[in-house]
Amino acid sequence: QVQLVESGGGLVQPGGSLRLSCVTSGFAFSVAYMSWVRRAPGKDMEWITGITSNTMHTYYADSVKGRFTISRDNAKNTLYLQMNSLKSEDTAVYHCAKAYGSANQAMGGGTQVTVSS
């Protein structure tokens, strides 16, 4: 059974940082293209970053480029998202996703990130 479980969300002030984790099981994580996506209140799901398997190529949406860093530990089947210089518009539920946008897509239940003073 495919499982993805996010953690690390919370309340942070503007300019602050958070590190999200996503522990996975039930599929070949080391060869999977992984992404982080988010849904802000009242908005559609937004893809924000992805990382290839062993080649470790990374991709970012303009909205987070230069502030967020995606990484993975294939030995631990875990995906990470380091978020720096957080803004109020980063407030959203963050999900990790396997094969986002494909027929084999799977997502976790998400972790809430709230950026507010």
Coordinates of N, CA, C and O in Angstrom, one line a residue:
Q1 N 0.8 -1.2 0.0 CA 0.0 0.0 0.0 C 0.9 1.3 0.0 O 1.7 1.4 0.9
V2 N 0.6 2.1 -1.0 CA 1.4 3.4 -1.1 C 1.0 4.3 0.1 O -0.2 4.6 0.3
Q3 N 2.0 4.8 0.8 CA 1.7 5.8 1.9 C 2.7 6.9 1.8 O 3.9 6.7 1.6
L4 N 2.3 8.1 2.0 CA 3.1 9.3 2.1 C 2.6 10.1 3.3 O 1.4 10.4 3.4
V5 N 3.5 10.4 4.2 CA 3.0 11.1 5.5 C 3.9 12.3 5.7 O 5.1 12.2 5.9
E6 N 3.3 13.5 5.6 CA 4.0 14.7 5.8 C 4.1 15.1 7.2 O 3.1 14.8 8.0
S7 N 5.1 15.9 7.6 CA 5.2 16.5 8.9 C 6.1 17.7 8.8 O 6.7 18.0 7.8
G8 N 6.0 18.5 9.9 CA 6.9 19.7 10.0 C 6.2 21.0 9.8 O 6.9 22.0 9.9
G9 N 5.0 21.0 9.5 CA 4.3 22.2 9.3 C 4.0 22.9 10.7 O 4.3 22.4 11.7
G10 N 3.5 24.2 10.6 CA 3.2 24.9 11.8 C 3.0 26.4 11.5 O 2.8 26.8 10.4
L11 N 3.0 27.1 12.6 CA 2.9 28.6 12.5 C 4.2 29.2 12.6 O 5.0 28.9 13.5
V12 N 4.5 30.1 11.6 CA 5.8 30.8 11.6 C 5.6 32.2 11.2 O 4.6 32.5 10.4
Q13 N 6.5 33.1 11.7 CA 6.4 34.5 11.3 C 6.9 34.8 9.9 O 7.8 34.0 9.4
P14 N 6.5 35.8 9.3 CA 7.1 36.2 8.0 C 8.6 36.3 8.1 O 9.1 36.9 9.0
G15 N 9.3 35.8 7.1 CA 10.7 35.8 7.1 C 11.3 34.6 7.8 O 12.6 34.3 7.7
G16 N 10.5 33.8 8.4 CA 11.0 32.6 9.1 C 11.2 31.4 8.2 O 11.0 31.5 7.0
S17 N 11.6 30.3 8.8 CA 11.9 29.0 8.1 C 11.1 27.8 8.7 O 10.8 27.8 9.9
L18 N 10.9 26.9 7.8 CA 10.4 25.6 8.3 C 11.0 24.5 7.4 O 11.3 24.8 6.2
R19 N 11.1 23.3 7.9 CA 11.5 22.2 7.1 C 10.4 21.1 7.2 O 10.1 20.6 8.3
L20 N 9.9 20.7 6.0 CA 8.9 19.7 5.9 C 9.6 18.4 5.6 O 10.6 18.3 4.9
S21 N 9.0 17.3 6.1 CA 9.5 15.9 5.8 C 8.3 15.1 5.3 O 7.1 15.4 5.6
C22 N 8.6 14.2 4.4 CA 7.6 13.2 3.9 C 8.1 11.8 3.9 O 9.0 11.5 3.1
V23 N 7.7 11.0 4.8 CA 8.1 9.6 4.9 C 7.2 8.8 4.0 O 6.0 8.9 4.1
T24 N 7.8 8.0 3.2 CA 7.0 7.2 2.2 C 7.2 5.7 2.4 O 8.2 5.2 3.0
S25 N 6.3 4.9 1.9 CA 6.4 3.5 1.9 C 5.5 2.9 0.8 O 4.6 3.6 0.3
G26 N 5.7 1.6 0.5 CA 4.8 0.9 -0.4 C 5.1 1.1 -1.9 O 4.4 0.6 -2.8
F27 N 6.2 1.8 -2.2 CA 6.6 1.9 -3.7 C 8.1 2.2 -3.7 O 8.7 2.4 -2.7
A28 N 8.6 2.1 -4.9 CA 10.1 2.2 -5.1 C 10.5 3.7 -5.1 O 10.6 4.4 -6.1
F29 N 10.6 4.2 -3.9 CA 10.9 5.7 -3.7 C 12.1 6.1 -4.5 O 12.1 7.2 -5.1
S30 N 13.2 5.3 -4.5 CA 14.5 5.7 -5.0 C 14.4 6.0 -6.5 O 15.3 6.7 -7.1
V31 N 13.4 5.4 -7.2 CA 13.3 5.7 -8.7 C 12.1 6.5 -9.0 O 11.8 6.7 -10.2
A32 N 11.5 7.1 -8.0 CA 10.3 7.9 -8.3 C 10.6 9.4 -8.4 O 11.4 9.9 -7.6
Y33 N 9.9 10.0 -9.3 CA 9.9 11.5 -9.4 C 9.0 12.0 -8.3 O 7.8 11.6 -8.3
M34 N 9.5 12.9 -7.5 CA 8.8 13.3 -6.3 C 8.6 14.8 -6.4 O 9.4 15.6 -6.9
S35 N 7.4 15.3 -5.9 CA 7.1 16.7 -5.9 C 6.5 17.1 -4.5 O 6.1 16.3 -3.7
W36 N 6.6 18.4 -4.4 CA 5.8 19.1 -3.3 C 4.7 20.0 -4.0 O 5.1 20.7 -5.0
V37 N 3.5 19.9 -3.6 CA 2.4 20.7 -4.1 C 1.7 21.3 -2.9 O 1.9 20.9 -1.7
R38 N 1.0 22.4 -3.1 CA 0.3 23.1 -2.0 C -1.0 23.6 -2.5 O -1.2 23.9 -3.6
R39 N -1.9 23.7 -1.5 CA -3.2 24.4 -1.8 C -3.5 25.5 -0.7 O -3.6 25.2 0.5
A40 N -3.5 26.7 -1.2 CA -3.8 27.8 -0.4 C -5.3 28.0 -0.2 O -6.0 27.5 -1.1
P41 N -5.8 28.6 0.8 CA -7.2 28.8 1.0 C -7.9 29.4 -0.2 O -7.4 30.5 -0.7
G42 N -8.9 28.8 -0.7 CA -9.6 29.3 -1.8 C -9.0 29.2 -3.2 O -9.5 29.8 -4.2
K43 N -7.8 28.5 -3.3 CA -7.1 28.4 -4.5 C -6.9 27.0 -5.0 O -7.2 26.1 -4.2
D44 N -6.5 26.8 -6.2 CA -6.3 25.5 -6.8 C -5.0 25.0 -6.2 O -4.1 25.7 -5.8
M45 N -4.8 23.6 -6.4 CA -3.5 23.0 -6.1 C -2.4 23.6 -6.9 O -2.6 23.8 -8.1
E46 N -1.3 23.9 -6.3 CA -0.2 24.5 -7.0 C 1.0 23.6 -6.9 O 1.5 23.3 -5.8
W47 N 1.6 23.1 -8.0 CA 2.9 22.4 -8.0 C 4.0 23.5 -7.7 O 4.0 24.5 -8.3
I48 N 4.9 23.2 -6.8 CA 5.9 24.1 -6.4 C 7.3 23.6 -6.7 O 8.2 24.5 -6.9
T49 N 7.6 22.3 -6.6 CA 8.9 21.9 -6.8 C 8.9 20.4 -7.0 O 8.1 19.6 -6.5
G50 N 9.9 19.9 -7.8 CA 10.1 18.5 -8.0 C 11.5 18.1 -8.1 O 12.4 18.9 -8.3
I51 N 11.8 16.8 -7.9 CA 13.1 16.3 -7.9 C 13.1 14.9 -8.5 O 12.3 14.0 -8.3
T52 N 14.1 14.7 -9.4 CA 14.2 13.4 -10.1 C 14.8 12.4 -9.1 O 15.3 12.7 -8.0
S53 N 14.9 11.1 -9.5 CA 15.4 10.1 -8.6 C 16.9 10.2 -8.4 O 17.3 11.0 -7.6
N54 N 17.6 9.3 -9.0 CA 19.1 9.3 -8.7 C 19.9 10.4 -9.3 O 20.9 10.8 -8.7
T55 N 19.3 11.1 -10.3 CA 20.1 12.2 -10.9 C 20.0 13.5 -10.1 O 20.7 14.4 -10.2
M56 N 18.9 13.5 -9.2 CA 18.8 14.6 -8.3 C 18.6 16.0 -9.0 O 19.0 17.0 -8.4
H57 N 18.1 16.0 -10.2 CA 17.7 17.3 -10.8 C 16.5 17.9 -10.1 O 15.6 17.1 -9.8
T58 N 16.6 19.2 -9.9 CA 15.5 19.8 -9.2 C 14.8 20.9 -10.0 O 15.5 21.5 -10.9
Y59 N 13.6 21.2 -9.8 CA 12.8 22.1 -10.5 C 11.9 22.9 -9.6 O 11.4 22.3 -8.6
Y60 N 11.7 24.2 -9.8 CA 11.0 25.1 -8.9 C 10.0 26.0 -9.7 O 10.3 26.5 -10.8
A61 N 8.9 26.2 -9.1 CA 8.0 27.2 -9.6 C 8.6 28.6 -9.3 O 9.3 28.8 -8.3
D62 N 8.2 29.6 -10.1 CA 8.8 30.9 -9.8 C 8.4 31.5 -8.5 O 9.2 32.2 -7.9
S63 N 7.3 31.0 -7.9 CA 6.8 31.6 -6.7 C 7.7 31.2 -5.5 O 7.6 31.8 -4.4
V64 N 8.5 30.1 -5.6 CA 9.3 29.7 -4.5 C 10.8 29.6 -4.9 O 11.6 29.4 -4.0
K65 N 11.1 29.9 -6.1 CA 12.5 29.7 -6.5 C 13.4 30.7 -5.7 O 13.1 31.9 -5.5
G66 N 14.5 30.1 -5.2 CA 15.5 30.9 -4.4 C 15.1 31.0 -2.9 O 16.0 31.4 -2.1
R67 N 14.0 30.5 -2.6 CA 13.6 30.4 -1.1 C 13.4 29.0 -0.6 O 13.7 28.8 0.6
F68 N 12.9 28.1 -1.5 CA 12.6 26.8 -1.1 C 13.7 25.8 -1.7 O 14.1 26.1 -2.8
T69 N 14.0 24.7 -1.0 CA 14.9 23.7 -1.5 C 14.3 22.3 -1.3 O 14.0 22.0 -0.1
I70 N 14.2 21.6 -2.3 CA 13.7 20.2 -2.2 C 14.9 19.3 -2.2 O 16.0 19.5 -2.8
S71 N 14.8 18.2 -1.4 CA 15.9 17.2 -1.3 C 15.3 15.9 -1.0 O 14.1 15.8 -0.6
R72 N 16.1 14.8 -1.1 CA 15.6 13.5 -0.8 C 16.7 12.6 -0.2 O 17.9 12.9 -0.5
D73 N 16.3 11.7 0.6 CA 17.2 10.7 1.2 C 16.6 9.3 0.7 O 15.7 8.8 1.4
N74 N 17.2 8.8 -0.3 CA 16.7 7.5 -0.8 C 16.9 6.3 0.1 O 16.1 5.4 0.1
A75 N 17.9 6.4 1.0 CA 18.1 5.4 2.0 C 17.0 5.4 3.0 O 16.7 4.3 3.6
K76 N 16.4 6.5 3.3 CA 15.3 6.6 4.3 C 13.9 6.8 3.7 O 12.9 6.9 4.4
N77 N 13.8 6.7 2.3 CA 12.5 6.8 1.6 C 11.8 8.1 2.1 O 10.6 8.1 2.3
T78 N 12.6 9.2 2.2 CA 12.1 10.4 2.7 C 12.4 11.6 1.8 O 13.5 11.7 1.3
L79 N 11.4 12.5 1.7 CA 11.5 13.7 0.9 C 11.4 14.9 1.8 O 10.7 14.8 2.9
Y80 N 12.2 15.9 1.5 CA 12.2 17.1 2.4 C 11.9 18.4 1.6 O 12.1 18.4 0.3
L81 N 11.5 19.4 2.3 CA 11.3 20.7 1.7 C 11.8 21.7 2.8 O 11.1 21.9 3.8
Q82 N 12.9 22.4 2.5 CA 13.4 23.5 3.3 C 12.8 24.8 2.8 O 13.0 25.1 1.6
M83 N 12.1 25.5 3.6 CA 11.4 26.7 3.3 C 12.0 27.9 4.1 O 11.9 27.9 5.3
N84 N 12.6 28.8 3.3 CA 13.2 30.0 4.0 C 12.5 31.2 3.5 O 11.7 31.2 2.5
S85 N 12.7 32.3 4.2 CA 12.1 33.6 3.8 C 10.6 33.5 3.5 O 10.1 34.0 2.5
L86 N 9.9 32.9 4.4 CA 8.5 32.6 4.2 C 7.7 33.9 4.2 O 8.0 34.8 4.9
K87 N 6.6 33.8 3.4 CA 5.7 35.0 3.2 C 4.3 34.6 3.5 O 4.0 33.4 3.5
S88 N 3.5 35.5 3.8 CA 2.1 35.2 4.1 C 1.4 34.4 3.0 O 0.6 33.5 3.2
E89 N 1.8 34.7 1.7 CA 1.2 34.0 0.6 C 1.7 32.5 0.5 O 1.2 31.8 -0.4
D90 N 2.6 32.1 1.3 CA 3.0 30.7 1.4 C 2.1 29.9 2.3 O 2.2 28.7 2.4
T91 N 1.2 30.5 3.0 CA 0.2 29.8 3.8 C -0.6 28.9 3.0 O -1.3 29.3 2.0
A92 N -0.6 27.6 3.3 CA -1.2 26.6 2.5 C -1.1 25.2 3.2 O -0.3 25.1 4.2
V93 N -1.8 24.2 2.7 CA -1.6 22.8 3.1 C -0.6 22.3 2.1 O -0.8 22.4 0.9
Y94 N 0.5 21.7 2.6 CA 1.6 21.2 1.7 C 1.5 19.7 1.7 O 1.4 19.0 2.7
H95 N 1.5 19.2 0.4 CA 1.5 17.7 0.2 C 2.7 17.3 -0.5 O 3.2 18.0 -1.5
C96 N 3.2 16.1 -0.2 CA 4.2 15.5 -1.1 C 3.5 14.6 -2.0 O 2.4 14.1 -1.7
A97 N 4.1 14.4 -3.2 CA 3.4 13.6 -4.2 C 4.4 12.8 -5.0 O 5.5 13.2 -5.3
K98 N 3.9 11.6 -5.3 CA 4.6 10.7 -6.2 C 4.0 10.8 -7.6 O 2.8 10.8 -7.7
A99 N 4.9 11.0 -8.6 CA 4.4 11.0 -10.0 C 3.2 12.0 -10.2 O 2.2 11.6 -10.8
Y100 N 3.3 13.2 -9.7 CA 2.3 14.2 -9.7 C 1.8 14.4 -11.1 O 2.6 14.6 -12.0
G101 N 0.5 14.4 -11.3 CA 0.0 14.7 -12.7 C -0.1 13.5 -13.6 O -0.6 13.6 -14.7
S102 N 0.3 12.4 -13.1 CA 0.2 11.2 -13.9 C -0.9 10.2 -13.4 O -1.4 10.5 -12.3
A103 N -1.1 9.2 -14.1 CA -2.1 8.2 -13.7 C -1.6 7.5 -12.5 O -2.5 6.9 -11.8
N104 N -0.4 7.5 -12.2 CA 0.2 6.8 -11.0 C 0.4 7.7 -9.8 O 1.0 7.4 -8.8
Q105 N -0.3 8.9 -9.9 CA -0.1 9.9 -8.8 C -0.6 9.4 -7.5 O -1.6 8.7 -7.4
A106 N 0.2 9.7 -6.4 CA -0.3 9.5 -5.0 C 0.2 10.7 -4.2 O 1.3 11.2 -4.4
M107 N -0.7 11.1 -3.3 CA -0.3 12.2 -2.4 C -0.6 11.9 -1.0 O -1.5 11.1 -0.7
G108 N 0.2 12.6 -0.1 CA -0.1 12.4 1.3 C -1.3 13.3 1.8 O -1.8 14.1 1.0
G109 N -1.6 13.2 3.0 CA -2.7 14.0 3.6 C -2.4 15.5 3.8 O -3.3 16.3 3.9
G110 N -1.1 15.8 3.8 CA -0.7 17.2 3.9 C -0.4 17.6 5.3 O -0.7 17.0 6.3
T111 N 0.4 18.8 5.3 CA 0.7 19.4 6.6 C 0.5 20.9 6.4 O 0.8 21.5 5.4
Q112 N -0.2 21.5 7.4 CA -0.5 22.9 7.4 C 0.6 23.8 7.7 O 1.3 23.6 8.7
V113 N 0.9 24.8 6.8 CA 1.9 25.8 7.1 C 1.1 27.2 7.1 O 0.4 27.5 6.1
T114 N 1.3 27.9 8.2 CA 0.7 29.2 8.3 C 1.7 30.2 8.6 O 2.5 30.1 9.6
V115 N 1.8 31.2 7.8 CA 2.8 32.3 7.9 C 2.0 33.6 8.3 O 1.3 34.1 7.5
S116 N 2.3 34.0 9.6 CA 1.5 35.1 10.1 C 2.3 35.7 11.3 O 2.9 35.0 12.0
S117 N 2.1 37.0 11.4 CA 2.7 37.7 12.6 C 1.7 37.8 13.7 O 2.0 38.3 14.8

